PDB file of C-alpha atoms and ligand atoms in Angstrom:
ATOM      1  CA  MET O   1      12.985  -6.743  16.492  1.00  0.00           C
ATOM      2  CA  GLY O   2      14.035  -7.752  13.013  1.00  0.00           C
ATOM      3  CA  THR O   3      12.269 -10.451  11.072  1.00  0.00           C
ATOM      4  CA  GLU O   4      14.441 -13.243   9.896  1.00  0.00           C
ATOM      5  CA  TYR O   5      14.181 -14.366   6.324  1.00  0.00           C
ATOM      6  CA  ALA O   6      12.760 -17.868   5.919  1.00  0.00           C
ATOM      7  CA  PRO O   7      12.640 -19.486   2.462  1.00  0.00           C
ATOM      8  CA  ALA O   8       9.148 -20.408   1.302  1.00  0.00           C
ATOM      9  CA  ARG O   9      10.343 -23.947   0.739  1.00  0.00           C
ATOM     10  CA  ALA O  10      13.457 -25.849   1.688  1.00  0.00           C
ATOM     11  CA  MET O  11      16.015 -25.692  -1.100  1.00  0.00           C
ATOM     12  CA  ALA O  12      18.286 -28.586  -2.040  1.00  0.00           C
ATOM     13  CA  PRO O  13      21.994 -28.094  -1.298  1.00  0.00           C
ATOM     14  CA  THR O  14      23.913 -26.337  -4.079  1.00  0.00           C
ATOM     15  CA  LYS O  15      26.447 -28.498  -5.914  1.00  0.00           C
ATOM     16  CA  LEU O  16      29.884 -27.034  -5.086  1.00  0.00           C
ATOM     17  CA  ALA O  17      31.715 -27.263  -8.412  1.00  0.00           C
ATOM     18  CA  TYR O  18      34.943 -25.869  -6.876  1.00  0.00           C
ATOM     19  CA  PHE O  19      35.112 -28.931  -4.592  1.00  0.00           C
ATOM     20  CA  ASP O  20      36.003 -31.136  -7.585  1.00  0.00           C
ATOM     21  CA  ASP O  21      37.662 -28.552  -9.831  1.00  0.00           C
ATOM     22  CA  MET O  22      38.855 -25.515  -7.878  1.00  0.00           C
ATOM     23  CA  TRP O  23      40.492 -23.947 -10.942  1.00  0.00           C
ATOM     24  CA  ALA O  24      37.331 -23.669 -13.065  1.00  0.00           C
ATOM     25  CA  LEU O  25      36.241 -20.023 -13.022  1.00  0.00           C
ATOM     26  CA  ARG O  26      33.411 -20.304 -15.576  1.00  0.00           C
ATOM     27  CA  SER O  27      30.424 -22.603 -15.791  1.00  0.00           C
ATOM     28  CA  THR O  28      26.746 -22.720 -16.630  1.00  0.00           C
ATOM     29  CA  ALA O  29      24.012 -23.435 -14.100  1.00  0.00           C
ATOM     30  CA  THR O  30      20.241 -23.375 -13.677  1.00  0.00           C
ATOM     31  CA  VAL O  31      18.480 -20.743 -11.565  1.00  0.00           C
ATOM     32  CA  VAL O  32      16.727 -22.371  -8.595  1.00  0.00           C
ATOM     33  CA  SER O  33      15.431 -19.209  -6.958  1.00  0.00           C
ATOM     34  CA  LEU O  34      15.661 -15.417  -6.813  1.00  0.00           C
ATOM     35  CA  VAL O  35      15.552 -14.325  -3.198  1.00  0.00           C
ATOM     36  CA  GLN O  36      14.607 -10.894  -1.848  1.00  0.00           C
ATOM     37  CA  GLN O  37      15.851 -10.358   1.686  1.00  0.00           C
ATOM     38  CA  ASP O  38      15.035  -7.832   4.386  1.00  0.00           C
ATOM     39  CA  GLY O  39      16.673  -4.559   3.444  1.00  0.00           C
ATOM     40  CA  GLY O  40      16.155  -5.201  -0.263  1.00  0.00           C
ATOM     41  CA  ARG O  41      19.242  -7.349  -0.754  1.00  0.00           C
ATOM     42  CA  ARG O  42      18.864  -9.785  -3.659  1.00  0.00           C
ATOM     43  CA  ALA O  43      20.318 -13.257  -3.912  1.00  0.00           C
ATOM     44  CA  VAL O  44      20.488 -15.772  -6.740  1.00  0.00           C
ATOM     45  CA  VAL O  45      20.413 -19.492  -5.871  1.00  0.00           C
ATOM     46  CA  LEU O  46      21.663 -21.933  -8.521  1.00  0.00           C
ATOM     47  CA  HIS O  47      21.711 -25.723  -8.743  1.00  0.00           C
ATOM     48  CA  SER O  48      25.536 -25.619  -8.863  1.00  0.00           C
ATOM     49  CA  THR O  49      28.223 -22.949  -8.580  1.00  0.00           C
ATOM     50  CA  VAL O  50      31.900 -22.211  -9.246  1.00  0.00           C
ATOM     51  CA  PHE O  51      31.669 -19.231  -6.855  1.00  0.00           C
ATOM     52  CA  TYR O  52      33.402 -19.732  -3.484  1.00  0.00           C
ATOM     53  CA  PRO O  53      31.193 -18.801  -0.498  1.00  0.00           C
ATOM     54  CA  GLN O  54      33.040 -17.129   2.384  1.00  0.00           C
ATOM     55  CA  GLY O  55      34.245 -19.677   4.925  1.00  0.00           C
ATOM     56  CA  GLY O  56      37.224 -21.609   6.241  1.00  0.00           C
ATOM     57  CA  GLY O  57      39.152 -18.358   6.602  1.00  0.00           C
ATOM     58  CA  GLN O  58      38.783 -17.481   2.911  1.00  0.00           C
ATOM     59  CA  PRO O  59      36.768 -14.528   1.551  1.00  0.00           C
ATOM     60  CA  ALA O  60      33.937 -14.970  -0.960  1.00  0.00           C
ATOM     61  CA  ASP O  61      34.411 -14.710  -4.704  1.00  0.00           C
ATOM     62  CA  THR O  62      32.897 -11.887  -6.714  1.00  0.00           C
ATOM     63  CA  GLY O  63      31.957 -11.896 -10.405  1.00  0.00           C
ATOM     64  CA  VAL O  64      29.021 -11.943 -12.798  1.00  0.00           C
ATOM     65  CA  ILE O  65      26.048 -14.222 -13.477  1.00  0.00           C
ATOM     66  CA  SER O  66      24.513 -13.479 -16.874  1.00  0.00           C
ATOM     67  CA  SER O  67      21.923 -14.684 -19.351  1.00  0.00           C
ATOM     68  CA  GLY O  68      20.706 -12.907 -22.468  1.00  0.00           C
ATOM     69  CA  GLY O  69      20.646  -9.207 -21.597  1.00  0.00           C
ATOM     70  CA  ALA O  70      20.505  -9.706 -17.831  1.00  0.00           C
ATOM     71  CA  ARG O  71      23.658  -9.338 -15.742  1.00  0.00           C
ATOM     72  CA  PHE O  72      23.731  -9.960 -11.998  1.00  0.00           C
ATOM     73  CA  LEU O  73      26.829  -8.511 -10.314  1.00  0.00           C
ATOM     74  CA  VAL O  74      27.879 -10.870  -7.498  1.00  0.00           C
ATOM     75  CA  GLU O  75      29.207  -8.847  -4.554  1.00  0.00           C
ATOM     76  CA  ASP O  76      29.218 -11.527  -1.838  1.00  0.00           C
ATOM     77  CA  VAL O  77      28.613 -15.271  -1.587  1.00  0.00           C
ATOM     78  CA  ARG O  78      27.464 -17.132   1.520  1.00  0.00           C
ATOM     79  CA  MET O  79      26.392 -20.684   2.266  1.00  0.00           C
ATOM     80  CA  LYS O  80      23.588 -21.583   4.668  1.00  0.00           C
ATOM     81  CA  ASP O  81      22.492 -25.189   5.291  1.00  0.00           C
ATOM     82  CA  GLY O  82      24.314 -26.245   2.136  1.00  0.00           C
ATOM     83  CA  VAL O  83      22.542 -23.662  -0.062  1.00  0.00           C
ATOM     84  CA  VAL O  84      24.814 -21.063  -1.711  1.00  0.00           C
ATOM     85  CA  PHE O  85      23.413 -17.507  -1.910  1.00  0.00           C
ATOM     86  CA  HIS O  86      25.011 -15.189  -4.510  1.00  0.00           C
ATOM     87  CA  TYR O  87      24.301 -11.682  -3.189  1.00  0.00           C
ATOM     88  CA  GLY O  88      24.393  -8.628  -5.399  1.00  0.00           C
ATOM     89  CA  ARG O  89      22.333  -6.615  -7.866  1.00  0.00           C
ATOM     90  CA  PHE O  90      21.103  -6.693 -11.411  1.00  0.00           C
ATOM     91  CA  GLU O  91      22.960  -4.283 -13.647  1.00  0.00           C
ATOM     92  CA  ASP O  92      20.824  -1.462 -14.980  1.00  0.00           C
ATOM     93  CA  VAL O  93      20.619  -2.066 -18.734  1.00  0.00           C
ATOM     94  CA  GLY O  94      19.952   1.599 -19.382  1.00  0.00           C
ATOM     95  CA  ASP O  95      16.347   1.567 -20.608  1.00  0.00           C
ATOM     96  CA  GLY O  96      15.007   2.212 -17.115  1.00  0.00           C
ATOM     97  CA  CYS O  97      14.000  -1.377 -16.464  1.00  0.00           C
ATOM     98  CA  ASN O  98      16.284  -4.094 -15.199  1.00  0.00           C
ATOM     99  CA  SER O  99      16.233  -7.388 -17.006  1.00  0.00           C
ATOM    100  CA  GLU O 100      16.197 -10.291 -14.560  1.00  0.00           C
ATOM    101  CA  PHE O 101      16.389 -14.103 -14.491  1.00  0.00           C
ATOM    102  CA  SER O 102      13.527 -16.511 -14.060  1.00  0.00           C
ATOM    103  CA  GLU O 103      13.510 -19.835 -12.248  1.00  0.00           C
ATOM    104  CA  GLY O 104      14.746 -22.714 -14.387  1.00  0.00           C
ATOM    105  CA  GLN O 105      16.699 -20.389 -16.686  1.00  0.00           C
ATOM    106  CA  SER O 106      20.216 -21.380 -17.741  1.00  0.00           C
ATOM    107  CA  VAL O 107      22.825 -18.762 -16.779  1.00  0.00           C
ATOM    108  CA  ASN O 108      26.573 -18.218 -17.307  1.00  0.00           C
ATOM    109  CA  LEU O 109      28.823 -17.845 -14.278  1.00  0.00           C
ATOM    110  CA  GLU O 110      32.119 -15.983 -14.314  1.00  0.00           C
ATOM    111  CA  VAL O 111      34.290 -15.574 -11.228  1.00  0.00           C
ATOM    112  CA  ASP O 112      36.603 -12.538 -10.907  1.00  0.00           C
ATOM    113  CA  ALA O 113      39.918 -14.314 -11.637  1.00  0.00           C
ATOM    114  CA  GLU O 114      42.233 -11.715 -10.111  1.00  0.00           C
ATOM    115  CA  ARG O 115      40.488 -11.701  -6.741  1.00  0.00           C
ATOM    116  CA  ARG O 116      40.206 -15.520  -6.675  1.00  0.00           C
ATOM    117  CA  ASN O 117      43.888 -15.902  -7.562  1.00  0.00           C
ATOM    118  CA  LEU O 118      44.990 -13.684  -4.675  1.00  0.00           C
ATOM    119  CA  ASN O 119      42.640 -15.482  -2.246  1.00  0.00           C
ATOM    120  CA  SER O 120      43.955 -18.885  -3.390  1.00  0.00           C
ATOM    121  CA  ARG O 121      47.576 -17.772  -3.029  1.00  0.00           C
ATOM    122  CA  LEU O 122      46.891 -16.471   0.487  1.00  0.00           C
ATOM    123  CA  HIS O 123      45.063 -19.666   1.480  1.00  0.00           C
ATOM    124  CA  SER O 124      47.845 -21.894   0.086  1.00  0.00           C
ATOM    125  CA  ALA O 125      50.447 -19.725   1.829  1.00  0.00           C
ATOM    126  CA  GLY O 126      48.661 -20.360   5.150  1.00  0.00           C
ATOM    127  CA  HIS O 127      48.769 -24.128   4.592  1.00  0.00           C
ATOM    128  CA  LEU O 128      52.427 -23.925   3.558  1.00  0.00           C
ATOM    129  CA  LEU O 129      53.261 -22.183   6.860  1.00  0.00           C
ATOM    130  CA  ASP O 130      51.629 -25.143   8.681  1.00  0.00           C
ATOM    131  CA  ILE O 131      54.146 -27.439   6.950  1.00  0.00           C
ATOM    132  CA  CYS O 132      57.075 -25.090   7.563  1.00  0.00           C
ATOM    133  CA  ILE O 133      56.359 -24.523  11.253  1.00  0.00           C
ATOM    134  CA  SER O 134      57.012 -28.194  11.934  1.00  0.00           C
ATOM    135  CA  ASN O 135      60.048 -28.198   9.594  1.00  0.00           C
ATOM    136  CA  ILE O 136      61.743 -25.495  11.699  1.00  0.00           C
ATOM    137  CA  GLY O 137      61.542 -27.499  14.914  1.00  0.00           C
ATOM    138  CA  LEU O 138      58.098 -26.454  16.147  1.00  0.00           C
ATOM    139  CA  SER O 139      56.377 -29.765  15.393  1.00  0.00           C
ATOM    140  CA  HIS O 140      54.755 -29.721  18.857  1.00  0.00           C
ATOM    141  CA  VAL O 141      52.524 -26.734  18.077  1.00  0.00           C
ATOM    142  CA  GLU O 142      48.948 -27.491  17.085  1.00  0.00           C
ATOM    143  CA  PRO O 143      47.393 -25.652  14.098  1.00  0.00           C
ATOM    144  CA  GLY O 144      44.486 -23.409  15.079  1.00  0.00           C
ATOM    145  CA  LYS O 145      42.627 -20.669  13.253  1.00  0.00           C
ATOM    146  CA  GLY O 146      43.606 -19.352   9.807  1.00  0.00           C
ATOM    147  CA  HIS O 147      42.600 -15.977   8.389  1.00  0.00           C
ATOM    148  CA  HIS O 148      43.510 -15.847   4.694  1.00  0.00           C
ATOM    149  CA  PHE O 149      42.005 -12.433   3.890  1.00  0.00           C
ATOM    150  CA  PRO O 150      44.102  -9.866   1.968  1.00  0.00           C
ATOM    151  CA  ASP O 151      43.537  -7.468   4.868  1.00  0.00           C
ATOM    152  CA  GLY O 152      45.989  -8.904   7.451  1.00  0.00           C
ATOM    153  CA  PRO O 153      46.322 -12.664   6.840  1.00  0.00           C
ATOM    154  CA  PHE O 154      47.549 -14.834   9.737  1.00  0.00           C
ATOM    155  CA  VAL O 155      47.702 -18.430  10.983  1.00  0.00           C
ATOM    156  CA  GLU O 156      47.507 -19.418  14.650  1.00  0.00           C
ATOM    157  CA  TYR O 157      48.982 -22.312  16.601  1.00  0.00           C
ATOM    158  CA  LYS O 158      48.413 -23.524  20.150  1.00  0.00           C
ATOM    159  CA  GLY O 159      51.750 -23.477  21.965  1.00  0.00           C
ATOM    160  CA  GLY O 160      54.630 -21.184  22.779  1.00  0.00           C
ATOM    161  CA  ILE O 161      58.035 -19.922  21.626  1.00  0.00           C
ATOM    162  CA  PRO O 162      60.554 -18.398  24.088  1.00  0.00           C
ATOM    163  CA  PRO O 163      60.702 -14.605  23.501  1.00  0.00           C
ATOM    164  CA  ASP O 164      64.434 -14.664  22.707  1.00  0.00           C
ATOM    165  CA  GLN O 165      63.779 -17.133  19.848  1.00  0.00           C
ATOM    166  CA  LEU O 166      60.953 -15.246  18.129  1.00  0.00           C
ATOM    167  CA  GLN O 167      63.113 -13.317  15.662  1.00  0.00           C
ATOM    168  CA  ASP O 168      65.127 -16.422  14.751  1.00  0.00           C
ATOM    169  CA  LYS O 169      61.954 -18.510  14.213  1.00  0.00           C
ATOM    170  CA  LYS O 170      60.417 -15.739  12.096  1.00  0.00           C
ATOM    171  CA  ASN O 171      63.488 -15.652   9.821  1.00  0.00           C
ATOM    172  CA  LYS O 172      63.699 -19.462   9.604  1.00  0.00           C
ATOM    173  CA  LEU O 173      59.982 -19.805   8.849  1.00  0.00           C
ATOM    174  CA  GLU O 174      60.122 -17.288   6.004  1.00  0.00           C
ATOM    175  CA  LYS O 175      63.288 -18.871   4.561  1.00  0.00           C
ATOM    176  CA  GLU O 176      61.832 -22.404   4.717  1.00  0.00           C
ATOM    177  CA  ALA O 177      58.544 -21.296   3.103  1.00  0.00           C
ATOM    178  CA  ASN O 178      60.310 -19.546   0.217  1.00  0.00           C
ATOM    179  CA  GLU O 179      62.620 -22.530  -0.311  1.00  0.00           C
ATOM    180  CA  LEU O 180      59.611 -24.831  -0.661  1.00  0.00           C
ATOM    181  CA  ILE O 181      57.946 -22.321  -3.027  1.00  0.00           C
ATOM    182  CA  SER O 182      61.026 -22.213  -5.248  1.00  0.00           C
ATOM    183  CA  LYS O 183      61.133 -26.057  -5.376  1.00  0.00           C
ATOM    184  CA  GLY O 184      57.404 -26.180  -6.238  1.00  0.00           C
ATOM    185  CA  ALA O 185      54.946 -29.026  -5.587  1.00  0.00           C
ATOM    186  CA  LYS O 186      51.630 -30.001  -7.153  1.00  0.00           C
ATOM    187  CA  VAL O 187      48.519 -29.306  -5.097  1.00  0.00           C
ATOM    188  CA  LEU O 188      45.997 -32.120  -4.756  1.00  0.00           C
ATOM    189  CA  ALA O 189      42.426 -31.664  -3.498  1.00  0.00           C
ATOM    190  CA  CYS O 190      40.082 -34.632  -3.257  1.00  0.00           C
ATOM    191  CA  ILE O 191      37.196 -36.070  -1.300  1.00  0.00           C
ATOM    192  CA  LEU O 192      38.211 -39.363   0.302  1.00  0.00           C
ATOM    193  CA  PRO O 193      36.926 -42.084   2.619  1.00  0.00           C
ATOM    194  CA  TYR O 194      37.927 -41.398   6.255  1.00  0.00           C
ATOM    195  CA  GLU O 195      40.644 -44.093   6.425  1.00  0.00           C
ATOM    196  CA  GLU O 196      42.323 -43.005   3.200  1.00  0.00           C
ATOM    197  CA  ALA O 197      42.122 -39.352   4.244  1.00  0.00           C
ATOM    198  CA  THR O 198      43.781 -40.232   7.568  1.00  0.00           C
ATOM    199  CA  GLN O 199      46.725 -41.838   5.734  1.00  0.00           C
ATOM    200  CA  LEU O 200      47.203 -38.781   3.490  1.00  0.00           C
ATOM    201  CA  CYS O 201      47.224 -36.532   6.566  1.00  0.00           C
ATOM    202  CA  GLY O 202      50.142 -38.256   8.279  1.00  0.00           C
ATOM    203  CA  GLY O 203      48.105 -40.830  10.205  1.00  0.00           C
ATOM    204  CA  ALA O 204      45.747 -38.525  12.101  1.00  0.00           C
ATOM    205  CA  LEU O 205      42.800 -36.246  11.382  1.00  0.00           C
ATOM    206  CA  PRO O 206      41.588 -33.443  13.654  1.00  0.00           C
ATOM    207  CA  SER O 207      38.828 -34.495  16.073  1.00  0.00           C
ATOM    208  CA  TYR O 208      36.230 -32.235  14.348  1.00  0.00           C
ATOM    209  CA  ILE O 209      36.286 -34.606  11.359  1.00  0.00           C
ATOM    210  CA  SER O 210      33.825 -37.350  12.299  1.00  0.00           C
ATOM    211  CA  LYS O 211      34.793 -40.986  11.769  1.00  0.00           C
ATOM    212  CA  GLY O 212      33.068 -42.512   8.761  1.00  0.00           C
ATOM    213  CA  SER O 213      32.761 -39.138   6.981  1.00  0.00           C
ATOM    214  CA  THR O 214      34.350 -38.386   3.607  1.00  0.00           C
ATOM    215  CA  PRO O 215      36.463 -35.244   4.172  1.00  0.00           C
ATOM    216  CA  ARG O 216      38.020 -33.139   1.435  1.00  0.00           C
ATOM    217  CA  ILE O 217      41.796 -33.257   1.767  1.00  0.00           C
ATOM    218  CA  VAL O 218      44.266 -30.728   0.380  1.00  0.00           C
ATOM    219  CA  LYS O 219      47.845 -31.951   0.004  1.00  0.00           C
ATOM    220  CA  PHE O 220      51.008 -30.207  -1.235  1.00  0.00           C
ATOM    221  CA  GLY O 221      53.387 -32.634  -3.004  1.00  0.00           C
ATOM    222  CA  ASP O 222      54.754 -35.245  -0.587  1.00  0.00           C
ATOM    223  CA  HIS O 223      53.934 -33.209   2.519  1.00  0.00           C
ATOM    224  CA  PRO O 224      51.164 -34.437   4.836  1.00  0.00           C
ATOM    225  CA  GLY O 225      47.739 -33.148   3.781  1.00  0.00           C
ATOM    226  CA  GLY O 226      44.997 -31.562   5.826  1.00  0.00           C
ATOM    227  CA  PRO O 227      41.207 -31.243   5.676  1.00  0.00           C
ATOM    228  CA  CYS O 228      40.155 -28.054   3.847  1.00  0.00           C
ATOM    229  CA  GLY O 229      37.160 -26.769   1.879  1.00  0.00           C
ATOM    230  CA  GLY O 230      38.928 -23.819   0.248  1.00  0.00           C
ATOM    231  CA  THR O 231      40.563 -23.018  -3.068  1.00  0.00           C
ATOM    232  CA  HIS O 232      44.289 -23.228  -3.711  1.00  0.00           C
ATOM    233  CA  VAL O 233      46.960 -22.614  -6.326  1.00  0.00           C
ATOM    234  CA  ALA O 234      47.701 -25.515  -8.722  1.00  0.00           C
ATOM    235  CA  ASP O 235      51.365 -25.626  -7.732  1.00  0.00           C
ATOM    236  CA  ILE O 236      52.888 -24.041  -4.632  1.00  0.00           C
ATOM    237  CA  SER O 237      55.392 -22.221  -6.878  1.00  0.00           C
ATOM    238  CA  ASN O 238      52.376 -20.055  -7.870  1.00  0.00           C
ATOM    239  CA  ILE O 239      52.358 -18.557  -4.343  1.00  0.00           C
ATOM    240  CA  ASN O 240      55.458 -16.696  -5.669  1.00  0.00           C
ATOM    241  CA  ASN O 241      56.733 -15.370  -2.360  1.00  0.00           C
ATOM    242  CA  ILE O 242      55.826 -15.322   1.343  1.00  0.00           C
ATOM    243  CA  LYS O 243      56.779 -12.607   3.780  1.00  0.00           C
ATOM    244  CA  VAL O 244      56.396 -13.500   7.473  1.00  0.00           C
ATOM    245  CA  THR O 245      55.592 -10.065   8.839  1.00  0.00           C
ATOM    246  CA  ASN O 246      55.295 -10.899  12.542  1.00  0.00           C
ATOM    247  CA  ILE O 247      55.216 -13.702  15.115  1.00  0.00           C
ATOM    248  CA  ARG O 248      53.539 -12.956  18.419  1.00  0.00           C
ATOM    249  CA  VAL O 249      52.839 -15.238  21.379  1.00  0.00           C
ATOM    250  CA  LYS O 250      49.904 -14.391  23.624  1.00  0.00           C
ATOM    251  CA  LYS O 251      47.844 -16.531  26.019  1.00  0.00           C
ATOM    252  CA  GLY O 252      49.197 -19.820  24.666  1.00  0.00           C
ATOM    253  CA  LEU O 253      48.621 -18.878  21.024  1.00  0.00           C
ATOM    254  CA  ILE O 254      51.329 -18.285  18.427  1.00  0.00           C
ATOM    255  CA  LYS O 255      50.067 -15.830  15.820  1.00  0.00           C
ATOM    256  CA  VAL O 256      52.039 -15.808  12.566  1.00  0.00           C
ATOM    257  CA  SER O 257      51.179 -12.843  10.337  1.00  0.00           C
ATOM    258  CA  TYR O 258      52.202 -13.145   6.720  1.00  0.00           C
ATOM    259  CA  ASN O 259      51.625 -11.799   3.248  1.00  0.00           C
ATOM    260  CA  VAL O 260      52.278 -12.683  -0.372  1.00  0.00           C
ATOM    261  CA  SER O 261      53.818 -10.313  -2.914  1.00  0.00           C
ATOM    262  CA  PRO O 262      51.372  -8.741  -5.396  1.00  0.00           C
TER     263      PRO O 262
HETATM  264 ZN1  LIG L   1      42.422 -24.508   4.254  1.00  0.00          ZN
END
């Protein structure tokens, strides 16, 4: 039976800098704790972070946290009870001993821009398909799960499409998405009171958003917005191109597989 890691003391939630400014890839922060987990995995906890923790169908950022001669290579980022854990390892500085951080130290954060950019494009592409699916006459389908990972991204909808229409819908969906990309539209992300958020999302919010809460809403141009905690491109023209690779209907779920060009 494995022992589960329990922090010695409860840590305050990490400030999610990407919530307010999802295009900032560098920042400074203060070290709250250095955590050693079962199996020897290390984690750095900071008071705030520009790193995106895996969630909402989007993979974690990678990058570097550094201070003085110490460099911590961030390989994975996860959030638990509001606390963001940057997992990775200290770079060997070559003299046989690794330089590390201490609690309260100020450190520099730098997110891997190339990886983040691809993840943001894939996430925005998923949201754009939600808009397009209703534009091509499938407004009755209900958005479900989204998987915006480079390894086989897809979006799912509850509903159906007659088999003889699948190819036509696939072509129309791809055409509509690329038309909207070529027109472009600014992407807005903000935290709003429930009523205001409802208005921005076309008059209704999903039932998992509790009344009285202040959800974060992501909105493309004049299209209805939706609740989302992820990162996105600044303008949908930055998605560049969407390829709808497959549409499959199984057990009342429409699975739309897609990709973006490199
Ligand atoms: Zn999203």
